[in-house]
mmCIF file of C-alpha atoms and ligand atoms in Angstrom:
data_model
loop_
_atom_site.group_PDB
_atom_site.id
_atom_site.type_symbol
_atom_site.label_atom_id
_atom_site.label_comp_id
_atom_site.label_asym_id
_atom_site.label_seq_id
_atom_site.Cartn_x
_atom_site.Cartn_y
_atom_site.Cartn_z
ATOM 1 C CA MET A 1 -5.199 51.516 142.765
ATOM 2 C CA TYR A 2 -3.781 49.260 140.117
ATOM 3 C CA LYS A 3 -7.504 48.267 138.928
ATOM 4 C CA ILE A 4 -8.381 52.012 138.543
ATOM 5 C CA LEU A 5 -5.226 52.732 136.463
ATOM 6 C CA VAL A 6 -5.972 49.840 133.933
ATOM 7 C CA LEU A 7 -9.694 51.346 133.770
ATOM 8 C CA LEU A 8 -8.271 54.622 132.749
ATOM 9 C CA THR A 9 -6.027 53.169 130.535
ATOM 10 C CA LEU A 10 -8.646 51.453 128.536
ATOM 11 C CA PHE A 11 -10.848 54.424 128.762
ATOM 12 C CA GLY A 12 -8.040 56.424 127.483
ATOM 13 C CA ALA A 13 -7.245 54.215 124.375
ATOM 14 C CA LYS A 14 -10.919 54.175 123.704
ATOM 15 C CA TYR A 15 -11.179 57.756 123.648
ATOM 16 C CA VAL A 16 -8.371 58.147 121.394
ATOM 17 C CA GLU A 17 -9.752 55.619 118.941
ATOM 18 C CA SER A 18 -13.159 57.191 118.826
ATOM 19 C CA GLN A 19 -11.708 60.317 117.239
ATOM 20 C CA GLU A 20 -10.068 61.028 114.007
ATOM 21 C CA LYS A 21 -6.132 60.801 114.526
ATOM 22 C CA ILE A 22 -3.930 63.366 113.001
ATOM 23 C CA ASN A 23 -2.399 62.340 109.655
ATOM 24 C CA ILE A 24 1.354 63.232 109.286
ATOM 25 C CA ASP A 25 3.040 62.352 106.158
ATOM 26 C CA VAL A 26 6.716 62.686 105.857
ATOM 27 C CA PHE A 27 8.152 62.762 102.397
ATOM 28 C CA TYR A 28 11.816 62.136 102.490
ATOM 29 C CA GLU A 29 14.694 60.379 100.695
ATOM 30 C CA ALA A 30 17.786 58.163 101.718
ATOM 31 C CA LEU A 31 20.577 60.096 101.157
ATOM 32 C CA CYS A 32 19.202 63.690 102.166
ATOM 33 C CA PRO A 33 21.120 65.022 105.368
ATOM 34 C CA ASP A 34 18.018 67.152 106.072
ATOM 35 C CA SER A 35 15.744 64.143 106.060
ATOM 36 C CA PHE A 36 18.121 62.377 108.385
ATOM 37 C CA ASP A 37 18.359 65.284 110.623
ATOM 38 C CA PHE A 38 14.499 65.558 110.756
ATOM 39 C CA VAL A 39 14.246 61.830 111.621
ATOM 40 C CA GLU A 40 16.953 62.058 114.280
ATOM 41 C CA ASN A 41 16.319 65.094 115.935
ATOM 42 C CA GLN A 42 12.822 65.765 115.401
ATOM 43 C CA LEU A 43 10.444 63.025 114.622
ATOM 44 C CA GLY A 44 12.539 60.300 116.762
ATOM 45 C CA PRO A 45 12.457 62.193 120.103
ATOM 46 C CA THR A 46 9.050 63.426 119.666
ATOM 47 C CA TRP A 47 7.218 60.270 118.508
ATOM 48 C CA ASN A 48 6.649 58.749 122.147
ATOM 49 C CA ASP A 49 4.730 61.821 122.916
ATOM 50 C CA ILE A 50 2.465 61.900 119.985
ATOM 51 C CA LYS A 51 2.236 58.336 118.730
ATOM 52 C CA ASP A 52 -1.234 57.882 120.375
ATOM 53 C CA TYR A 53 -2.777 60.708 118.350
ATOM 54 C CA VAL A 54 -1.050 60.073 114.936
ATOM 55 C CA ASN A 55 -1.551 58.186 111.646
ATOM 56 C CA LEU A 56 1.875 58.560 110.391
ATOM 57 C CA ASN A 57 3.015 57.912 106.821
ATOM 58 C CA LEU A 58 6.911 57.733 105.939
ATOM 59 C CA VAL A 59 7.355 58.036 102.286
ATOM 60 C CA PRO A 60 10.725 57.412 100.915
ATOM 61 C CA PHE A 61 11.086 59.017 97.586
ATOM 62 C CA GLY A 62 11.864 62.829 97.668
ATOM 63 C CA LYS A 63 13.003 64.316 94.578
ATOM 64 C CA SER A 64 13.277 61.054 92.615
ATOM 65 C CA ALA A 65 11.721 60.120 89.300
ATOM 66 C CA ILE A 66 10.506 56.917 87.688
ATOM 67 C CA PHE A 67 10.557 56.450 83.957
ATOM 68 C CA ASN A 68 9.450 53.568 81.812
ATOM 69 C CA GLY A 69 6.900 52.054 84.063
ATOM 70 C CA GLY A 70 9.687 51.625 86.706
ATOM 71 C CA THR A 71 12.574 50.148 84.625
ATOM 72 C CA SER A 72 14.629 53.384 85.429
ATOM 73 C CA VAL A 73 14.713 55.636 88.169
ATOM 74 C CA GLN A 74 16.655 58.657 89.122
ATOM 75 C CA CYS A 75 17.286 60.250 92.533
ATOM 76 C CA GLN A 76 18.599 63.539 93.715
ATOM 77 C CA HIS A 77 21.787 61.997 95.176
ATOM 78 C CA GLY A 78 22.416 59.396 92.735
ATOM 79 C CA GLN A 79 21.447 55.634 92.062
ATOM 80 C CA ARG A 80 22.659 54.522 95.520
ATOM 81 C CA GLU A 81 19.830 56.616 96.910
ATOM 82 C CA CYS A 82 17.287 55.218 94.794
ATOM 83 C CA GLU A 83 18.472 51.715 96.374
ATOM 84 C CA GLY A 84 17.973 53.194 99.838
ATOM 85 C CA ASN A 85 14.582 54.281 98.921
ATOM 86 C CA ARG A 86 13.573 50.984 97.562
ATOM 87 C CA VAL A 87 14.888 49.038 100.679
ATOM 88 C CA MET A 88 12.815 51.364 102.814
ATOM 89 C CA SER A 89 9.706 51.162 100.707
ATOM 90 C CA CYS A 90 9.832 47.248 101.243
ATOM 91 C CA ALA A 91 10.769 47.194 104.573
ATOM 92 C CA LEU A 92 7.985 49.765 105.898
ATOM 93 C CA HIS A 93 5.542 47.830 103.792
ATOM 94 C CA LYS A 94 6.308 44.808 106.187
ATOM 95 C CA ILE A 95 6.228 46.989 109.561
ATOM 96 C CA GLN A 96 3.134 47.176 111.247
ATOM 97 C CA ASP A 97 3.953 49.149 114.240
ATOM 98 C CA PRO A 98 4.665 52.832 113.513
ATOM 99 C CA SER A 99 7.165 53.048 116.379
ATOM 100 C CA THR A 100 9.183 50.165 114.849
ATOM 101 C CA ALA A 101 8.923 52.104 111.575
ATOM 102 C CA VAL A 102 10.115 55.286 113.092
ATOM 103 C CA HIS A 103 13.171 53.434 114.604
ATOM 104 C CA PHE A 104 13.972 51.310 111.566
ATOM 105 C CA VAL A 105 14.126 54.505 109.457
ATOM 106 C CA LYS A 106 16.371 56.275 111.895
ATOM 107 C CA CYS A 107 18.624 53.166 111.999
ATOM 108 C CA TYR A 108 18.537 52.528 108.368
ATOM 109 C CA MET A 109 19.466 56.103 107.430
ATOM 110 C CA ASN A 110 21.974 56.646 109.838
ATOM 111 C CA ARG A 111 24.055 53.617 108.527
ATOM 112 C CA PHE A 112 23.061 54.413 104.915
ATOM 113 C CA ILE A 113 24.690 57.893 105.017
ATOM 114 C CA ARG A 114 27.547 56.860 107.068
ATOM 115 C CA TYR A 115 28.754 53.858 105.275
ATOM 116 C CA ALA A 116 28.392 55.356 101.672
ATOM 117 C CA ARG A 117 30.694 52.779 100.083
ATOM 118 C CA ARG A 118 29.485 49.622 101.444
ATOM 119 C CA ASP A 119 26.867 47.375 99.775
ATOM 120 C CA ARG A 120 23.071 47.398 100.527
ATOM 121 C CA GLN A 121 22.820 44.333 102.735
ATOM 122 C CA GLU A 122 25.910 44.940 104.893
ATOM 123 C CA PHE A 123 24.424 48.300 106.573
ATOM 124 C CA GLY A 124 20.810 47.511 106.032
ATOM 125 C CA GLU A 125 20.486 43.917 107.691
ATOM 126 C CA SER A 126 20.972 44.682 111.066
ATOM 127 C CA CYS A 127 18.324 47.523 111.166
ATOM 128 C CA VAL A 128 15.926 45.129 109.172
ATOM 129 C CA THR A 129 16.667 42.582 111.695
ATOM 130 C CA LYS A 130 15.959 44.878 114.868
ATOM 131 C CA ALA A 131 12.728 45.666 113.234
ATOM 132 C CA GLY A 132 11.648 42.119 113.560
ATOM 133 C CA LEU A 133 11.999 41.350 109.862
ATOM 134 C CA ASN A 134 13.955 38.832 107.836
ATOM 135 C CA TRP A 135 16.372 40.559 105.264
ATOM 136 C CA ASN A 136 15.872 37.660 102.443
ATOM 137 C CA LEU A 137 12.149 37.146 102.963
ATOM 138 C CA ASP A 138 10.896 40.524 103.892
ATOM 139 C CA VAL A 139 13.392 42.792 101.844
ATOM 140 C CA LYS A 140 15.517 41.286 99.587
ATOM 141 C CA GLN A 141 12.722 39.319 97.619
ATOM 142 C CA CYS A 142 10.719 42.404 97.429
ATOM 143 C CA TYR A 143 13.593 44.699 96.561
ATOM 144 C CA GLU A 144 14.066 42.436 93.575
ATOM 145 C CA SER A 145 10.419 41.905 92.586
ATOM 146 C CA GLN A 146 7.654 43.942 90.946
ATOM 147 C CA LEU A 147 6.504 44.506 94.591
ATOM 148 C CA GLY A 148 9.543 46.826 94.924
ATOM 149 C CA THR A 149 8.714 48.711 91.693
ATOM 150 C CA ARG A 150 5.032 49.004 92.798
ATOM 151 C CA LEU A 151 5.786 50.612 96.132
ATOM 152 C CA GLN A 152 8.371 53.015 94.646
ATOM 153 C CA LEU A 153 5.577 53.952 92.079
ATOM 154 C CA ASN A 154 3.136 54.473 94.938
ATOM 155 C CA ALA A 155 5.623 56.561 96.819
ATOM 156 C CA GLU A 156 6.042 58.647 93.657
ATOM 157 C CA ASN A 157 2.303 59.124 93.327
ATOM 158 C CA GLN A 158 1.871 60.403 96.828
ATOM 159 C CA THR A 159 4.732 62.756 96.603
ATOM 160 C CA ASN A 160 3.760 64.016 93.501
ATOM 161 C CA THR A 161 0.488 64.981 95.112
ATOM 162 C CA TYR A 162 2.316 67.734 96.983
ATOM 163 C CA GLN A 163 5.317 68.443 94.421
ATOM 164 C CA PRO A 164 7.532 69.442 97.555
ATOM 165 C CA ASP A 165 9.982 72.067 96.969
ATOM 166 C CA PHE A 166 12.008 71.019 99.829
ATOM 167 C CA ILE A 167 12.861 67.535 101.259
ATOM 168 C CA PRO A 168 12.115 66.516 103.687
ATOM 169 C CA THR A 169 8.356 67.818 103.362
ATOM 170 C CA ILE A 170 5.919 67.328 106.279
ATOM 171 C CA VAL A 171 2.259 67.453 105.684
ATOM 172 C CA TYR A 172 -0.466 67.487 108.140
ATOM 173 C CA ASN A 173 -3.721 66.091 107.463
ATOM 174 C CA LYS A 174 -3.216 65.798 103.907
ATOM 175 C CA VAL A 175 -2.920 69.723 103.141
ATOM 176 C CA PHE A 176 0.607 71.241 102.781
ATOM 177 C CA ASP A 177 1.108 74.622 104.730
ATOM 178 C CA GLN A 178 4.435 76.382 104.325
ATOM 179 C CA GLY A 179 4.304 77.850 107.846
ATOM 180 C CA LEU A 180 3.845 74.311 109.367
ATOM 181 C CA GLN A 181 6.620 73.003 107.067
ATOM 182 C CA ASP A 182 9.087 75.542 108.337
ATOM 183 C CA GLU A 183 8.478 75.338 111.930
ATOM 184 C CA SER A 184 8.295 71.335 111.725
ATOM 185 C CA LEU A 185 11.822 71.187 110.676
ATOM 186 C CA TYR A 186 13.322 72.940 113.897
ATOM 187 C CA ASN A 187 10.425 72.416 116.213
ATOM 188 C CA PHE A 188 8.429 69.498 115.126
ATOM 189 C CA LYS A 189 7.257 68.891 118.609
ATOM 190 C CA SER A 190 5.664 71.961 119.220
ATOM 191 C CA THR A 191 4.223 72.054 115.648
ATOM 192 C CA ALA A 192 2.585 68.803 115.832
ATOM 193 C CA CYS A 193 1.603 69.106 119.391
ATOM 194 C CA THR A 194 -0.441 72.403 118.706
ATOM 195 C CA LEU A 195 -2.404 70.598 116.075
ATOM 196 C CA ILE A 196 -3.007 67.586 118.186
ATOM 197 C CA LYS A 197 -4.120 69.316 121.155
ATOM 198 C CA LYS A 198 -7.015 71.021 119.004
ATOM 199 C CA GLN A 199 -8.257 67.383 118.973
ATOM 200 C CA TYR A 200 -7.131 65.963 122.194
ATOM 201 C CA PRO A 201 -6.484 68.591 124.685
ATOM 202 C CA GLN A 202 -4.828 66.020 127.123
ATOM 203 C CA ALA A 203 -1.965 65.066 124.634
ATOM 204 C CA CYS A 204 1.392 66.149 124.648
HETATM 205 C C1 NAG B 301 -1.985 59.055 92.068
HETATM 206 O O1 NAG B 301 -2.978 57.678 91.597
HETATM 207 C C2 NAG B 301 -4.111 58.165 91.538
HETATM 208 C C3 NAG B 301 -5.122 56.691 91.209
HETATM 209 O O2 NAG B 301 -4.477 55.871 90.217
HETATM 210 C C4 NAG B 301 -4.568 59.046 90.393
HETATM 211 O O3 NAG B 301 -5.813 59.382 90.252
HETATM 212 C C5 NAG B 301 -3.792 60.277 90.712
HETATM 213 O O4 NAG B 301 -3.907 61.114 89.667
HETATM 214 C C6 NAG B 301 -2.375 60.139 90.964
HETATM 215 N N1 NAG B 301 -1.748 61.466 91.421
HETATM 216 C C7 NAG B 301 -0.365 61.711 91.015
HETATM 217 C C8 NAG B 301 -0.052 63.131 91.313
HETATM 218 O O5 NAG B 301 0.028 61.230 90.009
#
């Protein structure tokens, strides 16, 4: 029985790898309550059911704008939000496992929104550690260097491709669709699963 299960598992994994996964891009920003709501109540609870079929791309930028090649940044909810976006860009750059990325963003935004007046490190470090990273080596050094700027410029570039009206914006397979966007905010699971099932009938 055990051997059969192992074979089925291996076969299942191969089957998934041999097909194109569904791309899901999430454009969000650090101090946006709707973004946190999406991560906490839609993406978070759904992730386990869809993770085998999805390439997830979390893009922390939203309605920000970078000026002068990165020397100045403006964010929808103020400078503090720019800090949070940049911290998340740095951490996500280092996190390899998408499930860890989802947990990290949920953990980080929860603290970031609740503890508005504390400094970056105080609320960020525990989530970074939980994600298996080192605050100083993996996040602080990146945050304070050109790498942090490059990652945010890249997030801006990706975000501007879709020029989102609303944050968070969820894009499936690199094409924005207003119907899927609206549905995703209150029923992400069924929205994502409907698409996934077209390619992977056994999924969800
Ligand atoms: C993003 O970067 C690519 C490559 O540099 C460029 O061709 C493209 O126009 C940029 N897109 C936006 C929306 O800025």
